[in-house]
Coordinates of C-alpha atoms in Angstrom, one line a residue:
M1 CA 32.5 7.0 45.5
S2 CA 35.4 5.7 47.4
A3 CA 37.4 2.8 45.8
D4 CA 36.4 0.4 48.6
R5 CA 32.8 0.7 47.6
F6 CA 33.5 -0.5 44.1
V7 CA 32.9 -4.1 43.1
S8 CA 36.2 -5.7 42.2
P9 CA 36.8 -6.4 38.4
D10 CA 37.3 -10.0 39.4
D11 CA 33.9 -10.2 40.9
I12 CA 32.3 -8.5 37.9
R13 CA 34.0 -11.0 35.7
S14 CA 32.6 -13.9 37.7
L15 CA 29.1 -12.5 37.5
F16 CA 29.4 -12.0 33.8
A17 CA 30.8 -15.5 33.2
Q18 CA 28.0 -17.1 35.1
A19 CA 25.4 -15.0 33.4
M20 CA 26.9 -15.9 30.0
S21 CA 26.9 -19.6 30.9
T22 CA 23.2 -19.5 32.0
M23 CA 22.2 -17.6 28.8
Y24 CA 24.1 -20.0 26.5
R25 CA 22.6 -23.1 28.2
T26 CA 19.2 -21.6 27.4
E27 CA 20.1 -20.8 23.8
V28 CA 22.0 -24.0 23.1
P29 CA 20.7 -26.8 25.5
L30 CA 23.2 -29.3 24.2
Y31 CA 25.9 -27.1 25.8
G32 CA 24.4 -27.9 29.2
T33 CA 24.7 -31.6 28.4
L34 CA 28.4 -30.9 27.6
V35 CA 29.0 -29.2 30.9
D36 CA 27.4 -32.0 32.8
L37 CA 29.4 -34.6 30.9
V38 CA 32.7 -32.8 31.6
A39 CA 31.8 -32.6 35.3
E40 CA 31.3 -36.3 35.5
I41 CA 34.6 -37.0 33.8
N42 CA 36.5 -34.5 36.0
D43 CA 35.1 -36.2 39.1
A44 CA 36.2 -39.6 37.9
V45 CA 39.7 -38.4 37.0
L46 CA 40.2 -36.7 40.4
T47 CA 38.9 -39.8 42.2
A48 CA 41.3 -42.1 40.3
N49 CA 44.3 -39.7 40.5
P50 CA 44.7 -38.4 44.1
A51 CA 48.1 -36.9 43.2
L52 CA 46.5 -34.7 40.5
A53 CA 43.7 -33.7 43.0
E54 CA 46.4 -32.7 45.5
Q55 CA 48.3 -30.7 42.9
L56 CA 45.1 -28.8 41.8
D57 CA 44.3 -28.0 45.5
R58 CA 47.9 -26.8 46.0
T59 CA 47.7 -24.4 43.0
D60 CA 44.1 -23.1 43.7
E61 CA 42.9 -24.7 40.5
R62 CA 40.5 -27.2 42.1
T63 CA 38.0 -24.6 43.1
R64 CA 38.0 -22.8 39.7
L65 CA 37.7 -26.0 37.6
D66 CA 33.9 -26.2 37.5
Q67 CA 33.5 -22.5 36.8
E68 CA 36.2 -22.2 34.2
R69 CA 34.9 -21.3 30.7
H70 CA 36.2 -19.5 27.7
G71 CA 34.1 -18.0 25.0
A72 CA 34.7 -16.8 21.5
I73 CA 33.2 -13.8 19.6
R74 CA 33.8 -12.3 16.2
V75 CA 33.3 -8.6 15.4
G76 CA 33.4 -6.7 12.1
T77 CA 34.8 -3.2 12.7
A78 CA 37.6 -1.4 14.6
E79 CA 35.1 0.5 16.6
E80 CA 33.4 -2.7 17.8
L81 CA 36.8 -4.2 18.7
A82 CA 37.9 -1.1 20.6
T83 CA 34.7 -0.9 22.6
L84 CA 34.8 -4.6 23.5
G85 CA 38.3 -3.9 24.8
R86 CA 36.9 -1.2 27.1
L87 CA 34.0 -3.4 28.2
F88 CA 36.4 -6.3 29.1
A89 CA 38.7 -3.9 31.0
V90 CA 35.8 -3.2 33.4
M91 CA 36.0 -7.0 34.2
G92 CA 39.7 -7.1 34.6
M93 CA 40.3 -8.7 31.2
H94 CA 43.2 -7.5 29.0
P95 CA 44.3 -8.3 25.5
V96 CA 47.0 -11.0 25.5
G97 CA 48.6 -12.5 22.4
Y98 CA 48.1 -11.8 18.7
Y99 CA 46.8 -14.6 16.4
D100 CA 46.7 -14.5 12.6
L101 CA 44.2 -17.1 11.5
S102 CA 44.4 -16.2 7.8
V103 CA 47.3 -18.6 7.4
A104 CA 44.8 -21.4 8.1
G105 CA 42.1 -20.1 5.8
V106 CA 40.1 -18.0 8.2
P107 CA 39.9 -14.3 7.4
V108 CA 40.3 -12.9 10.9
H109 CA 43.0 -11.9 13.3
S110 CA 42.5 -12.2 17.1
T111 CA 43.5 -11.7 20.7
A112 CA 42.4 -13.2 24.0
F113 CA 40.9 -10.9 26.6
R114 CA 41.8 -12.5 30.0
P115 CA 43.0 -11.8 33.5
R116 CA 46.8 -11.7 34.0
T117 CA 47.8 -12.0 37.6
A118 CA 48.0 -15.2 39.8
K119 CA 45.3 -13.7 42.1
A120 CA 42.9 -12.8 39.3
L121 CA 43.3 -16.1 37.5
A122 CA 42.7 -18.0 40.8
H123 CA 39.5 -15.9 41.4
N124 CA 38.1 -16.6 37.9
P125 CA 40.1 -17.3 34.7
F126 CA 37.3 -16.5 32.3
R127 CA 38.6 -15.5 28.9
V128 CA 37.1 -14.5 25.5
F129 CA 38.9 -15.2 22.2
T130 CA 38.0 -12.2 20.2
S131 CA 38.4 -12.0 16.4
L132 CA 38.2 -9.0 14.0
L133 CA 37.1 -9.7 10.4
R134 CA 39.7 -8.9 7.8
L135 CA 37.5 -7.2 5.2
E136 CA 40.6 -6.6 3.0
L137 CA 40.7 -10.4 2.4
I138 CA 37.4 -10.4 0.6
E139 CA 38.4 -10.6 -3.0
D140 CA 35.1 -9.2 -4.5
A141 CA 35.5 -5.4 -4.2
A142 CA 31.7 -4.8 -4.4
L143 CA 31.0 -7.4 -1.7
R144 CA 33.8 -6.0 0.4
D145 CA 32.3 -2.4 0.2
E146 CA 28.8 -3.7 0.8
S147 CA 30.0 -5.6 3.9
A148 CA 31.7 -2.4 5.2
R149 CA 28.4 -0.4 4.7
I150 CA 26.3 -3.0 6.5
L151 CA 28.7 -3.2 9.5
A152 CA 28.9 0.6 9.7
R153 CA 25.1 0.8 10.3
R154 CA 24.9 -1.5 13.2
R155 CA 25.3 -0.8 16.9
I156 CA 26.2 -3.9 18.9
F157 CA 26.2 -2.3 22.4
T158 CA 23.2 -0.9 24.3
D159 CA 23.2 2.8 25.3
A160 CA 23.2 1.7 29.0
A161 CA 26.2 -0.5 28.5
L162 CA 28.2 2.3 26.9
A163 CA 27.2 4.7 29.6
L164 CA 28.3 2.3 32.3
I165 CA 31.7 1.7 30.6
D166 CA 32.1 5.5 30.5
Q167 CA 31.2 5.7 34.2
A168 CA 33.6 2.9 35.2
E169 CA 36.4 4.7 33.3
R170 CA 35.6 8.1 34.7
E171 CA 35.1 7.0 38.4
G172 CA 37.5 4.1 38.6
G173 CA 35.0 1.4 39.0
L174 CA 31.3 0.4 39.5
G175 CA 29.2 0.0 42.7
Q176 CA 27.2 -3.1 43.4
E177 CA 23.9 -2.0 41.6
D178 CA 25.8 -0.5 38.6
A179 CA 27.9 -3.7 38.3
R180 CA 24.8 -5.8 38.2
R181 CA 23.3 -3.5 35.5
F182 CA 26.6 -3.6 33.6
V183 CA 26.5 -7.4 33.4
I184 CA 22.9 -7.4 32.2
E185 CA 23.4 -4.7 29.6
S186 CA 26.8 -6.2 28.4
L187 CA 25.2 -9.6 27.9
E188 CA 23.0 -8.2 25.2
T189 CA 26.0 -7.8 22.9
F190 CA 26.6 -11.6 23.1
R191 CA 23.0 -12.7 22.7
W192 CA 21.7 -14.7 19.7
H193 CA 19.4 -13.0 17.2
G194 CA 17.4 -15.2 14.9
D195 CA 16.6 -12.3 12.5
A196 CA 19.3 -11.3 10.0
T197 CA 19.9 -7.8 8.9
V198 CA 20.6 -8.7 5.3
S199 CA 18.5 -10.3 2.5
L200 CA 18.8 -14.0 1.9
A201 CA 20.5 -13.2 -1.4
T202 CA 23.1 -11.0 0.3
Y203 CA 23.6 -13.7 2.9
H204 CA 24.3 -16.3 0.2
A205 CA 26.8 -14.0 -1.4
L206 CA 28.6 -13.5 1.9
H207 CA 28.4 -17.2 2.6
D208 CA 30.0 -18.0 -0.8
A209 CA 32.9 -15.7 0.0
H210 CA 33.4 -17.4 3.4
R211 CA 30.9 -18.8 5.9
L212 CA 32.6 -16.8 8.7
I213 CA 32.1 -13.5 6.8
A214 CA 28.4 -14.3 6.6
D215 CA 28.3 -15.0 10.3
V216 CA 30.0 -11.7 11.2
V217 CA 28.2 -9.4 8.8
S218 CA 24.6 -10.7 8.6
F219 CA 23.3 -10.1 12.2
R220 CA 22.7 -7.0 14.4
G221 CA 25.0 -8.5 17.0
P222 CA 28.1 -10.7 17.0
H223 CA 26.6 -13.4 19.3
I224 CA 28.9 -15.6 21.4
N225 CA 29.6 -18.6 19.1
H226 CA 30.7 -21.0 21.8
L227 CA 31.5 -21.5 25.4
T228 CA 34.0 -24.1 26.7
P229 CA 34.2 -26.1 30.0
R230 CA 37.6 -27.4 31.0
T231 CA 38.1 -31.2 31.2
L232 CA 40.9 -33.1 32.8
D233 CA 40.7 -35.9 30.2
I234 CA 39.7 -34.7 26.7
D235 CA 40.0 -38.1 25.1
A236 CA 37.4 -39.5 27.6
A237 CA 35.2 -36.5 26.9
Q238 CA 35.5 -37.1 23.1
A239 CA 34.6 -40.8 23.6
A240 CA 31.7 -39.8 25.9
M241 CA 30.3 -37.4 23.3
L242 CA 30.3 -40.0 20.6
A243 CA 28.8 -42.6 23.0
R244 CA 25.9 -40.3 23.7
G245 CA 25.3 -39.7 20.0
I246 CA 26.7 -36.1 20.1
D247 CA 28.1 -35.1 16.7
A248 CA 31.7 -34.5 17.7
K249 CA 34.4 -33.2 15.4
A250 CA 36.7 -35.9 14.0
V251 CA 40.0 -34.8 15.5
V252 CA 41.1 -33.4 18.8
E253 CA 43.1 -30.2 18.1
G254 CA 46.5 -29.6 19.6
P255 CA 49.2 -31.9 21.0
P256 CA 48.7 -35.7 21.3
P257 CA 47.8 -37.4 24.7
R258 CA 50.7 -37.2 27.1
R259 CA 51.6 -38.0 30.7
C260 CA 52.4 -34.4 31.2
P261 CA 49.8 -32.3 29.3
I262 CA 51.1 -29.2 27.5
L263 CA 49.4 -26.2 26.1
L264 CA 45.9 -26.8 24.9
R265 CA 43.8 -29.6 23.5
Q266 CA 40.3 -28.8 22.1
T267 CA 37.3 -30.6 20.6
S268 CA 33.7 -29.7 20.1
F269 CA 30.3 -30.8 18.9
K270 CA 29.4 -29.7 15.4
A271 CA 27.7 -26.3 15.0
L272 CA 23.9 -26.3 15.1
Q273 CA 21.9 -25.5 12.0
E274 CA 19.5 -22.8 13.1
T275 CA 16.5 -21.2 11.5
V276 CA 17.1 -17.5 10.5
H277 CA 14.6 -15.0 9.1
F278 CA 15.9 -12.7 6.4
P279 CA 14.1 -9.4 5.5
S280 CA 12.4 -9.5 2.2
G281 CA 10.1 -6.5 1.5
E282 CA 7.0 -6.8 3.7
A283 CA 7.7 -10.5 4.5
A284 CA 10.7 -12.5 5.7
D285 CA 12.4 -15.4 4.0
A286 CA 13.3 -18.4 6.1
G287 CA 16.7 -19.9 5.9
T288 CA 19.3 -21.5 8.1
H289 CA 22.7 -20.5 9.6
T290 CA 25.4 -22.6 11.1
A291 CA 27.8 -21.0 13.6
R292 CA 27.2 -21.9 17.3
F293 CA 28.6 -25.0 18.9
G294 CA 29.9 -26.4 22.2
E295 CA 33.6 -26.9 22.8
I296 CA 35.7 -28.7 25.4
E297 CA 39.3 -27.9 26.4
Q298 CA 42.0 -29.6 28.3
R299 CA 44.8 -27.2 29.5
G300 CA 48.3 -28.2 30.3
L301 CA 51.7 -26.7 30.9
A302 CA 52.5 -23.2 29.6
L303 CA 55.6 -23.6 27.4
T304 CA 58.6 -21.2 27.2
P305 CA 59.6 -19.8 23.8
K306 CA 62.1 -22.7 23.5
G307 CA 59.3 -25.2 24.2
R308 CA 56.9 -23.5 21.9
A309 CA 59.4 -23.6 19.1
L310 CA 59.8 -27.3 19.5
Y311 CA 56.0 -27.7 19.6
D312 CA 55.5 -25.8 16.4
Q313 CA 58.3 -27.8 14.7
L314 CA 56.8 -31.1 15.7
L315 CA 53.3 -30.1 14.8
A316 CA 54.4 -29.0 11.3
Q317 CA 56.3 -32.3 10.9
A318 CA 53.2 -34.3 11.8
R319 CA 50.9 -32.3 9.4
D320 CA 53.4 -32.3 6.5
S321 CA 54.2 -36.0 6.8
G322 CA 50.8 -36.8 5.4
G323 CA 50.9 -34.2 2.6
A324 CA 50.9 -30.4 2.8
G325 CA 48.9 -29.5 5.9
S326 CA 47.2 -32.9 5.9
T327 CA 45.1 -34.0 8.9
G328 CA 43.6 -37.2 7.5
Q329 CA 42.5 -40.3 9.3
D330 CA 46.1 -41.3 10.2
Y331 CA 46.9 -37.9 11.6
P332 CA 46.7 -38.9 15.3
T333 CA 49.3 -41.7 14.6
R334 CA 51.6 -39.2 12.8
L335 CA 51.1 -36.7 15.6
A336 CA 52.0 -39.1 18.3
A337 CA 55.0 -40.3 16.4
A338 CA 56.3 -36.8 15.9
F339 CA 55.9 -35.9 19.6
T340 CA 58.0 -38.7 20.9
A341 CA 60.7 -36.1 20.5
F342 CA 59.1 -33.8 23.1
P343 CA 60.1 -34.8 26.7
D344 CA 57.2 -36.1 28.7
D345 CA 58.3 -35.8 32.4
H346 CA 58.3 -32.6 34.4
A347 CA 61.9 -33.0 35.6
T348 CA 63.2 -33.0 32.0
L349 CA 60.8 -30.3 31.0
R350 CA 62.2 -28.0 33.8
R351 CA 65.8 -29.0 33.2
E352 CA 65.6 -28.2 29.5
G353 CA 63.7 -25.0 30.0
L354 CA 60.7 -26.0 28.0
G355 CA 57.9 -25.0 30.4
Y356 CA 57.0 -22.6 33.2
Y357 CA 56.5 -23.8 36.8
R358 CA 55.1 -22.4 40.0
Y359 CA 57.5 -23.1 42.9
A360 CA 56.6 -23.3 46.6
L361 CA 58.0 -24.7 49.9
T362 CA 56.7 -28.0 51.0
D363 CA 55.7 -28.6 54.7
A364 CA 59.3 -29.9 55.2
G365 CA 60.7 -26.7 53.7
R366 CA 58.5 -24.5 55.8
A367 CA 59.5 -26.5 58.9
D368 CA 63.2 -26.1 58.3
P369 CA 63.8 -22.6 56.6
A370 CA 67.5 -22.8 57.5
A371 CA 67.9 -25.7 55.1
I372 CA 66.8 -23.5 52.2
G373 CA 69.9 -21.3 52.0
D374 CA 71.0 -20.5 48.5
L375 CA 70.3 -24.0 47.1
P376 CA 69.0 -24.0 43.5
A377 CA 65.3 -24.7 43.1
E378 CA 66.0 -28.2 41.6
A379 CA 68.1 -29.1 44.6
L380 CA 65.3 -28.0 46.9
I381 CA 62.9 -30.2 45.0
A382 CA 65.2 -33.2 45.1
A383 CA 65.5 -32.7 48.9
G384 CA 61.7 -32.6 49.3
L385 CA 61.9 -29.0 50.5
A386 CA 60.1 -27.4 47.6
S387 CA 57.5 -28.4 44.9
A388 CA 57.2 -27.3 41.3
D389 CA 53.7 -27.4 39.7
P390 CA 53.1 -26.6 36.1
I391 CA 51.7 -23.1 35.3
V392 CA 48.5 -23.6 33.3
Y393 CA 48.5 -22.4 29.7
E394 CA 45.8 -19.7 29.6
D395 CA 46.1 -18.8 25.9
F396 CA 45.3 -20.2 22.5
L397 CA 46.9 -21.9 19.5
P398 CA 46.3 -20.4 16.0
V399 CA 46.2 -23.8 14.2
S400 CA 43.9 -25.3 16.7
A401 CA 41.6 -22.3 16.8
A402 CA 41.4 -22.3 13.0
G403 CA 40.7 -26.1 13.1
I404 CA 37.8 -25.6 15.4
F405 CA 36.5 -22.7 13.3
Q406 CA 36.8 -24.7 10.1
S407 CA 35.1 -27.7 11.5
N408 CA 32.1 -25.7 12.6
L409 CA 31.9 -23.7 9.4
G410 CA 31.2 -26.8 7.4
G411 CA 34.5 -28.7 7.8
E412 CA 35.2 -28.9 4.1
E413 CA 35.7 -25.2 3.6
Q414 CA 39.3 -24.1 3.0
R415 CA 40.8 -20.9 1.6
A416 CA 44.3 -20.3 0.3
Y417 CA 44.9 -17.0 2.0
A418 CA 48.6 -16.0 2.1
A419 CA 50.1 -15.2 5.5
H420 CA 48.6 -11.8 6.3
A421 CA 49.8 -11.2 9.9
N422 CA 49.3 -7.5 10.7
R423 CA 49.7 -7.0 14.4
E424 CA 50.2 -3.3 14.0
A425 CA 46.8 -2.9 12.2
F426 CA 45.1 -5.0 14.8
E427 CA 46.5 -3.0 17.7
Q428 CA 45.5 0.2 15.9
A429 CA 42.0 -1.0 15.6
L430 CA 42.0 -2.2 19.2
G431 CA 43.4 1.1 20.5
M432 CA 46.0 -0.5 22.6
Q433 CA 48.9 -3.0 22.5
V434 CA 48.3 -6.7 23.1
E435 CA 50.5 -8.2 25.8
D436 CA 53.2 -10.9 25.3
E437 CA 51.9 -14.1 26.9
F438 CA 55.4 -15.4 27.5
A439 CA 56.2 -12.3 29.6
I440 CA 53.2 -13.0 31.8
Y441 CA 54.2 -16.7 32.4
E442 CA 57.8 -15.6 33.1
R443 CA 56.6 -13.1 35.7
L444 CA 54.3 -15.7 37.4
Q445 CA 57.3 -18.2 37.6
A446 CA 59.6 -15.4 38.9
E447 CA 57.1 -14.3 41.5
S448 CA 56.8 -17.9 42.8
L449 CA 60.6 -18.2 43.1
A450 CA 60.9 -14.9 44.9
T451 CA 58.2 -16.0 47.3
L452 CA 60.0 -19.2 47.9
R453 CA 63.2 -17.4 48.7
N454 CA 61.5 -14.8 50.9
A455 CA 59.6 -17.4 52.9

């Protein structure tokens, strides 16, 4: 088959994201309520802030706002992780960033599979935060060995999905009918199963070791544990959830509210308590499991390494000022106080090299190309000849991700794992290296500057 008859990975990703959203709305109806709530807030924000609406139009973000989602999934073995990597590659999604969540009491390490280029992100930015269980962090050796045996027996991909992955790799892509079948078959890996593969007693033993271990090990598939619409005002979304009686988590994760949003802010409604049937001889025991929830995200400016170092420093300061790692009731006040040290206007953020921006000529600049010359970008902006729009942060924050995980695993659960970052082991399990997110943002900024000059 010639390459021009293949469906583009971007289109396959869009089909998959929409199918995933439809499935999750059916499985977790409250998620549909969340999507509708966010759409109402976004419409209100854009109506009240024409400058923001114009910026989103200029950067191709307006059209992708309603379709934007991220999901999260947790797998148990290197084979499962590596095959997920191959599956996502068919959709133009690549592993970006390494996250060690063990430092925050969650026995996993993770990456985000996502598109990387400006064109692919504009088409559909769907991303999946993917975590691999750290069996070596289970202290009980017998339970650790039993978990490994349980996971080794399961097969989380359909035969048809595996065959289509092989075909896409062998032929360089998928035609229209095969792409449709690929989406349908791949969706089965992410579907909820109400029947556990372990006894209720084994489930309780896994649950006592860590709720997340029970979630990963006890089912025949990993199931998507949340999807996430993007809001333009997460504080309004949090208030709206509470006003509608939705059981929202207590604290919005990430930086405090700002005039110039940075990185990522996240909140969610608490995970559902769902009935699960556990095999028990000829019958089945009924029990419950808590894992799946709905999340909302607000994305802001992608920070440079210098900006990220300042963010991490101020976040640690806010958390430690209330006791080691404390996020008590006064945490929002402490967080806001700490972040007064982080510049909150785009001109300063650019001048101090704290964030990444996408540069483009304005109408005035395009009308008078001779005026461009060799002027620095800031001079062009000051003269009204160029614009600089924030490049959206497409990745994740380990502390925030762990905070969401902990909140939806019962909230009170904490573990005192030591730092166990092991990027080399994760990449070995994945079968490829994860990409440096800073390099991607640097490239996007450089490409925009080059286009500005060449225009």
